[in-house]
Tab-separated table of N, CA and C in Angstrom:
chain	number	residue	atom	x	y	z
B	1	MET	N	-16.987	1.692	-9.492
B	1	MET	CA	-15.814	1.355	-8.187
B	1	MET	C	-14.510	1.657	-8.966
B	2	GLY	N	-13.760	1.910	-7.642
B	2	GLY	CA	-12.204	2.403	-8.091
B	2	GLY	C	-11.707	1.099	-7.931
B	3	SER	N	-10.238	0.925	-8.037
B	3	SER	CA	-9.114	0.197	-7.532
B	3	SER	C	-7.843	0.933	-7.370
B	4	ILE	N	-7.111	0.115	-6.273
B	4	ILE	CA	-5.970	0.790	-6.262
B	4	ILE	C	-5.008	-0.483	-5.813
B	5	LYS	N	-3.616	-0.318	-6.417
B	5	LYS	CA	-2.783	-1.225	-6.030
B	5	LYS	C	-1.594	-0.423	-5.085
B	6	LEU	N	-1.641	-1.232	-3.881
B	6	LEU	CA	-1.184	-0.789	-2.879
B	6	LEU	C	0.450	-1.656	-3.090
B	7	THR	N	1.504	-1.024	-3.203
B	7	THR	CA	2.750	-2.220	-3.351
B	7	THR	C	3.814	-1.956	-2.146
B	8	VAL	N	4.104	-2.569	-1.586
B	8	VAL	CA	5.270	-2.570	-0.310
B	8	VAL	C	6.226	-3.108	-1.348
B	9	ARG	N	7.012	-2.239	-1.482
B	9	ARG	CA	8.491	-2.194	-1.872
B	9	ARG	C	9.701	-2.713	-0.813
B	10	ARG	N	9.442	-2.398	0.345
B	10	ARG	CA	10.600	-2.653	1.409
B	10	ARG	C	10.058	-2.684	2.681
B	11	LEU	N	10.287	-3.815	3.369
B	11	LEU	CA	9.901	-3.550	4.775
B	11	LEU	C	10.784	-4.442	5.831
B	12	TYR	N	11.510	-3.619	6.732
B	12	TYR	CA	12.408	-4.563	7.572
B	12	TYR	C	12.972	-3.751	8.672
B	13	LYS	N	13.397	-4.238	9.667
B	13	LYS	CA	13.945	-3.521	10.957
B	13	LYS	C	15.633	-4.223	10.883
B	14	LEU	N	16.434	-3.423	11.315
B	14	LEU	CA	17.787	-3.813	11.829
B	14	LEU	C	17.984	-3.843	13.043
B	15	SER	N	18.230	-5.338	13.324
B	15	SER	CA	18.701	-5.625	14.749
B	15	SER	C	20.344	-6.181	14.616
B	16	GLY	N	20.949	-4.993	15.234
B	16	GLY	CA	22.540	-5.169	15.035
B	16	GLY	C	22.681	-5.264	13.528
B	17	GLU	N	23.538	-5.758	12.798
B	17	GLU	CA	23.631	-6.264	11.226
B	17	GLU	C	22.801	-6.748	10.738
B	18	ARG	N	21.509	-7.557	11.392
B	18	ARG	CA	20.311	-8.587	10.351
B	18	ARG	C	19.340	-7.714	10.415
B	19	MET	N	18.481	-8.055	9.205
B	19	MET	CA	17.338	-7.495	8.941
B	19	MET	C	16.462	-8.589	9.323
B	20	VAL	N	15.235	-8.062	10.494
B	20	VAL	CA	14.212	-8.741	11.016
B	20	VAL	C	12.888	-8.477	10.801
B	21	ASP	N	12.048	-8.912	11.169
B	21	ASP	CA	10.536	-8.732	10.791
B	21	ASP	C	10.096	-7.441	11.657
B	22	THR	N	9.482	-6.596	10.718
B	22	THR	CA	8.631	-5.244	11.426
B	22	THR	C	7.253	-5.614	11.287
B	23	GLN	N	6.695	-4.300	11.408
B	23	GLN	CA	5.476	-4.137	11.723
B	23	GLN	C	5.290	-2.680	10.857
B	24	ALA	N	3.868	-2.265	10.370
B	24	ALA	CA	3.844	-1.291	9.735
B	24	ALA	C	2.428	-0.507	9.299
B	25	THR	N	2.097	0.718	9.691
B	25	THR	CA	0.665	0.907	9.442
B	25	THR	C	0.525	1.763	8.102
B	26	ALA	N	-0.293	1.385	7.192
B	26	ALA	CA	-0.330	2.129	5.936
B	26	ALA	C	-1.856	2.734	5.985
B	27	ARG	N	-1.860	3.762	5.480
B	27	ARG	CA	-3.176	4.750	5.331
B	27	ARG	C	-3.086	5.182	3.468
B	28	ILE	N	-4.141	4.660	3.232
B	28	ILE	CA	-4.410	5.019	1.696
B	28	ILE	C	-5.470	6.201	1.565
B	29	TYR	N	-5.225	7.029	0.811
B	29	TYR	CA	-6.455	8.083	0.718
B	29	TYR	C	-6.853	8.265	-1.145
B	30	VAL	N	-7.569	8.398	-1.322
B	30	VAL	CA	-8.052	8.876	-2.624
B	30	VAL	C	-8.346	10.084	-2.622
B	31	GLY	N	-7.750	11.201	-3.193
B	31	GLY	CA	-8.220	12.680	-2.667
B	31	GLY	C	-7.734	12.706	-1.446
B	32	GLU	N	-8.884	13.672	-0.695
B	32	GLU	CA	-8.479	13.522	0.263
B	32	GLU	C	-8.913	12.823	1.252
B	33	HIS	N	-9.678	11.492	0.975
B	33	HIS	CA	-10.926	10.969	1.781
B	33	HIS	C	-9.787	9.319	2.139
B	34	LEU	N	-9.786	8.934	3.509
B	34	LEU	CA	-9.024	7.850	3.750
B	34	LEU	C	-9.705	6.666	3.541
B	35	ILE	N	-9.528	5.958	2.629
B	35	ILE	CA	-10.213	5.066	2.285
B	35	ILE	C	-9.743	3.115	2.827
B	36	ALA	N	-8.366	3.050	3.062
B	36	ALA	CA	-7.990	2.297	3.799
B	36	ALA	C	-7.117	2.394	4.854
B	37	THR	N	-6.966	1.858	6.090
B	37	THR	CA	-5.702	1.734	6.907
B	37	THR	C	-5.319	0.120	7.112
B	38	GLU	N	-4.188	-0.299	6.416
B	38	GLU	CA	-3.997	-1.599	6.210
B	38	GLU	C	-2.620	-1.797	7.266
B	39	ARG	N	-2.470	-2.839	8.037
B	39	ARG	CA	-1.661	-3.177	9.117
B	39	ARG	C	-0.822	-4.181	8.381
B	40	ILE	N	0.479	-3.734	8.288
B	40	ILE	CA	1.317	-4.698	7.359
B	40	ILE	C	2.475	-5.500	8.459
B	41	GLY	N	2.758	-6.813	8.173
B	41	GLY	CA	3.829	-7.534	9.248
B	41	GLY	C	4.495	-8.371	8.317
B	42	GLY	N	6.006	-8.450	8.651
B	42	GLY	CA	6.919	-9.453	7.843
B	42	GLY	C	7.911	-8.464	7.923
B	43	MET	N	8.871	-8.866	6.667
B	43	MET	CA	10.298	-8.460	5.897
B	43	MET	C	9.997	-8.749	4.613
B	44	THR	N	10.032	-7.932	3.814
B	44	THR	CA	10.859	-7.722	2.252
B	44	THR	C	11.371	-7.225	2.130
B	45	GLU	N	12.499	-7.138	0.695
B	45	GLU	CA	12.960	-6.477	-0.027
B	45	GLU	C	12.773	-6.687	-1.632
B	46	SER	N	11.535	-7.106	-1.908
B	46	SER	CA	11.127	-7.556	-3.489
B	46	SER	C	9.682	-6.998	-3.090
B	47	PRO	N	8.988	-6.174	-3.966
B	47	PRO	CA	7.825	-5.692	-3.996
B	47	PRO	C	6.354	-6.882	-3.829
B	48	VAL	N	5.733	-6.300	-2.883
B	48	VAL	CA	4.296	-7.151	-2.691
B	48	VAL	C	3.296	-6.364	-2.851
B	49	SER	N	2.290	-6.776	-3.409
B	49	SER	CA	1.350	-5.832	-3.587
B	49	SER	C	-0.259	-6.349	-3.619
B	50	LYS	N	-1.180	-5.315	-2.981
B	50	LYS	CA	-2.269	-5.908	-2.718
B	50	LYS	C	-3.470	-5.070	-3.212
B	51	TYR	N	-4.474	-5.574	-3.850
B	51	TYR	CA	-5.463	-4.632	-4.387
B	51	TYR	C	-6.675	-4.125	-3.634
B	52	LEU	N	-6.928	-2.710	-3.667
B	52	LEU	CA	-8.106	-2.130	-2.815
B	52	LEU	C	-9.066	-1.206	-3.456
B	53	HIS	N	-10.378	-1.584	-3.303
B	53	HIS	CA	-11.359	-0.902	-4.125
B	53	HIS	C	-12.088	0.390	-3.183
B	54	HIS	N	-12.211	1.259	-3.823
B	54	HIS	CA	-13.093	2.537	-3.412
B	54	HIS	C	-14.322	2.628	-4.189
B	55	ALA	N	-15.419	3.668	-3.645
B	55	ALA	CA	-16.168	3.896	-4.315
B	55	ALA	C	-16.418	5.616	-4.694
B	56	HIS	N	-15.034	6.220	-4.878
B	56	HIS	CA	-14.839	7.541	-4.810
B	56	HIS	C	-14.595	7.738	-6.440
B	57	PRO	N	-14.939	8.844	-7.430
B	57	PRO	CA	-14.516	8.847	-8.579
B	57	PRO	C	-13.253	8.733	-8.944
B	58	PRO	N	-13.123	8.191	-10.294
B	58	PRO	CA	-11.432	7.920	-10.956
B	58	PRO	C	-10.898	9.318	-10.792
B	59	GLY	N	-9.462	9.096	-11.296
B	59	GLY	CA	-8.663	10.303	-11.571
B	59	GLY	C	-8.562	11.157	-10.357
B	60	GLN	N	-8.704	11.030	-9.514
B	60	GLN	CA	-8.569	11.499	-8.100
B	60	GLN	C	-7.031	11.323	-7.780
B	61	PRO	N	-6.169	12.175	-7.356
B	61	PRO	CA	-4.933	11.922	-6.844
B	61	PRO	C	-5.198	10.545	-5.621
B	62	VAL	N	-4.193	9.548	-5.727
B	62	VAL	CA	-4.048	8.447	-4.761
B	62	VAL	C	-2.453	8.837	-3.771
B	63	ARG	N	-2.779	8.516	-2.995
B	63	ARG	CA	-1.441	8.488	-1.686
B	63	ARG	C	-1.252	7.637	-0.714
B	64	VAL	N	0.179	7.065	-0.304
B	64	VAL	CA	-0.074	6.362	0.879
B	64	VAL	C	0.802	6.938	1.768
B	65	GLU	N	0.448	7.000	3.293
B	65	GLU	CA	1.385	7.411	4.003
B	65	GLU	C	1.321	6.356	4.986
B	66	TRP	N	2.852	5.893	5.806
B	66	TRP	CA	2.731	4.956	6.990
B	66	TRP	C	3.542	5.416	7.785
B	67	ASP	N	3.443	4.543	8.984
B	67	ASP	CA	4.111	4.776	9.965
B	67	ASP	C	4.898	3.126	10.256
B	68	CYS	N	5.815	3.234	10.710
B	68	CYS	CA	6.747	1.913	10.938
B	68	CYS	C	8.137	2.063	11.845
B	69	ASP	N	8.208	0.985	12.404
B	69	ASP	CA	9.207	1.031	13.559
B	69	ASP	C	10.527	0.136	12.490
B	70	GLY	N	10.922	0.874	11.568
B	70	GLY	CA	11.889	-0.034	10.903
B	70	GLY	C	12.132	0.934	9.355
B	71	ILE	N	12.291	0.036	8.662
B	71	ILE	CA	12.625	0.833	7.408
B	71	ILE	C	11.639	0.434	6.209
B	72	ALA	N	10.984	1.213	5.597
B	72	ALA	CA	9.661	1.125	4.729
B	72	ALA	C	9.691	1.703	3.512
B	73	ASP	N	9.048	1.176	2.334
B	73	ASP	CA	8.985	2.307	0.961
B	73	ASP	C	7.743	1.649	0.732
B	74	MET	N	6.295	2.130	0.316
B	74	MET	CA	5.298	1.730	-0.417
B	74	MET	C	4.814	2.812	-1.216
B	75	ALA	N	4.091	2.368	-2.291
B	75	ALA	CA	3.694	3.071	-3.274
B	75	ALA	C	2.128	2.520	-3.795
B	76	VAL	N	1.295	3.613	-3.980
B	76	VAL	CA	-0.044	3.501	-4.714
B	76	VAL	C	-0.355	3.496	-6.132
B	77	THR	N	-0.900	3.350	-7.113
B	77	THR	CA	-1.169	3.898	-7.908
B	77	THR	C	-2.898	3.327	-8.198
B	78	GLU	N	-3.433	4.044	-9.251
B	78	GLU	CA	-4.911	3.744	-9.428
B	78	GLU	C	-4.694	2.823	-10.999
B	79	ILE	N	-5.756	1.962	-10.638
B	79	ILE	CA	-5.481	0.821	-11.726
B	79	ILE	C	-6.857	0.892	-12.501
B	80	GLU	N	-6.904	0.291	-13.675
B	80	GLU	CA	-8.098	0.506	-14.585
B	80	GLU	C	-8.646	-0.655	-14.588
B	81	ARG	N	-8.119	-1.986	-14.305
B	81	ARG	CA	-8.635	-3.329	-14.122
B	81	ARG	C	-8.234	-4.242	-12.940
B	82	CYS	N	-8.991	-4.656	-12.193
B	82	CYS	CA	-8.271	-5.281	-11.087
B	82	CYS	C	-8.045	-6.636	-11.802
B	83	PRO	N	-6.607	-7.208	-11.366
B	83	PRO	CA	-6.092	-8.667	-11.655
B	83	PRO	C	-6.747	-9.185	-11.015
B	84	CYS	N	-7.021	-9.191	-9.685
B	84	CYS	CA	-7.687	-10.344	-8.803
B	84	CYS	C	-9.031	-10.446	-8.678
B	85	CYS	N	-10.045	-9.592	-8.997
B	85	CYS	CA	-11.288	-9.655	-9.435
B	85	CYS	C	-11.931	-9.533	-10.734
B	86	GLN	N	-11.035	-9.051	-11.505
B	86	GLN	CA	-11.136	-8.774	-12.946
B	86	GLN	C	-12.101	-7.257	-12.975
B	87	TYR	N	-12.539	-6.774	-12.348
B	87	TYR	CA	-13.559	-5.578	-12.146
B	87	TYR	C	-12.898	-4.519	-13.313
B	88	ASP	N	-13.519	-3.995	-14.103
B	88	ASP	CA	-13.263	-3.101	-15.037
B	88	ASP	C	-14.217	-2.020	-14.977
B	89	GLU	N	-13.522	-0.746	-14.914
B	89	GLU	CA	-14.456	0.570	-14.542
B	89	GLU	C	-14.927	0.768	-15.592
C-alpha cells in the first residue's frame, strides 16, 4: 500500500479587502489513476496536511489538480512511512 501526503498551503477568498472562507475540490492522481477526490473548506495561510493511501505500485508520479472559488495552493508527495497510522512500505 502506498501513501501520499496532501498539503493545502493556502486557501481563501477575497471579499473586499478581507480574506474569508472558501471551498475547493482536489483530485489526487497516482500515475494516470484518480485515487481520491477531496472537498476542502475553510481558510488557511499556514500549511495543513492530510494522508491518503492507495493500492498502486510505488514510484509513480503523483499530482493534485483543484478547482476553487478563490485562491488555493496545494501539493502532493509520495511518502514511505505514514505518520498517522505508521504503515511502512
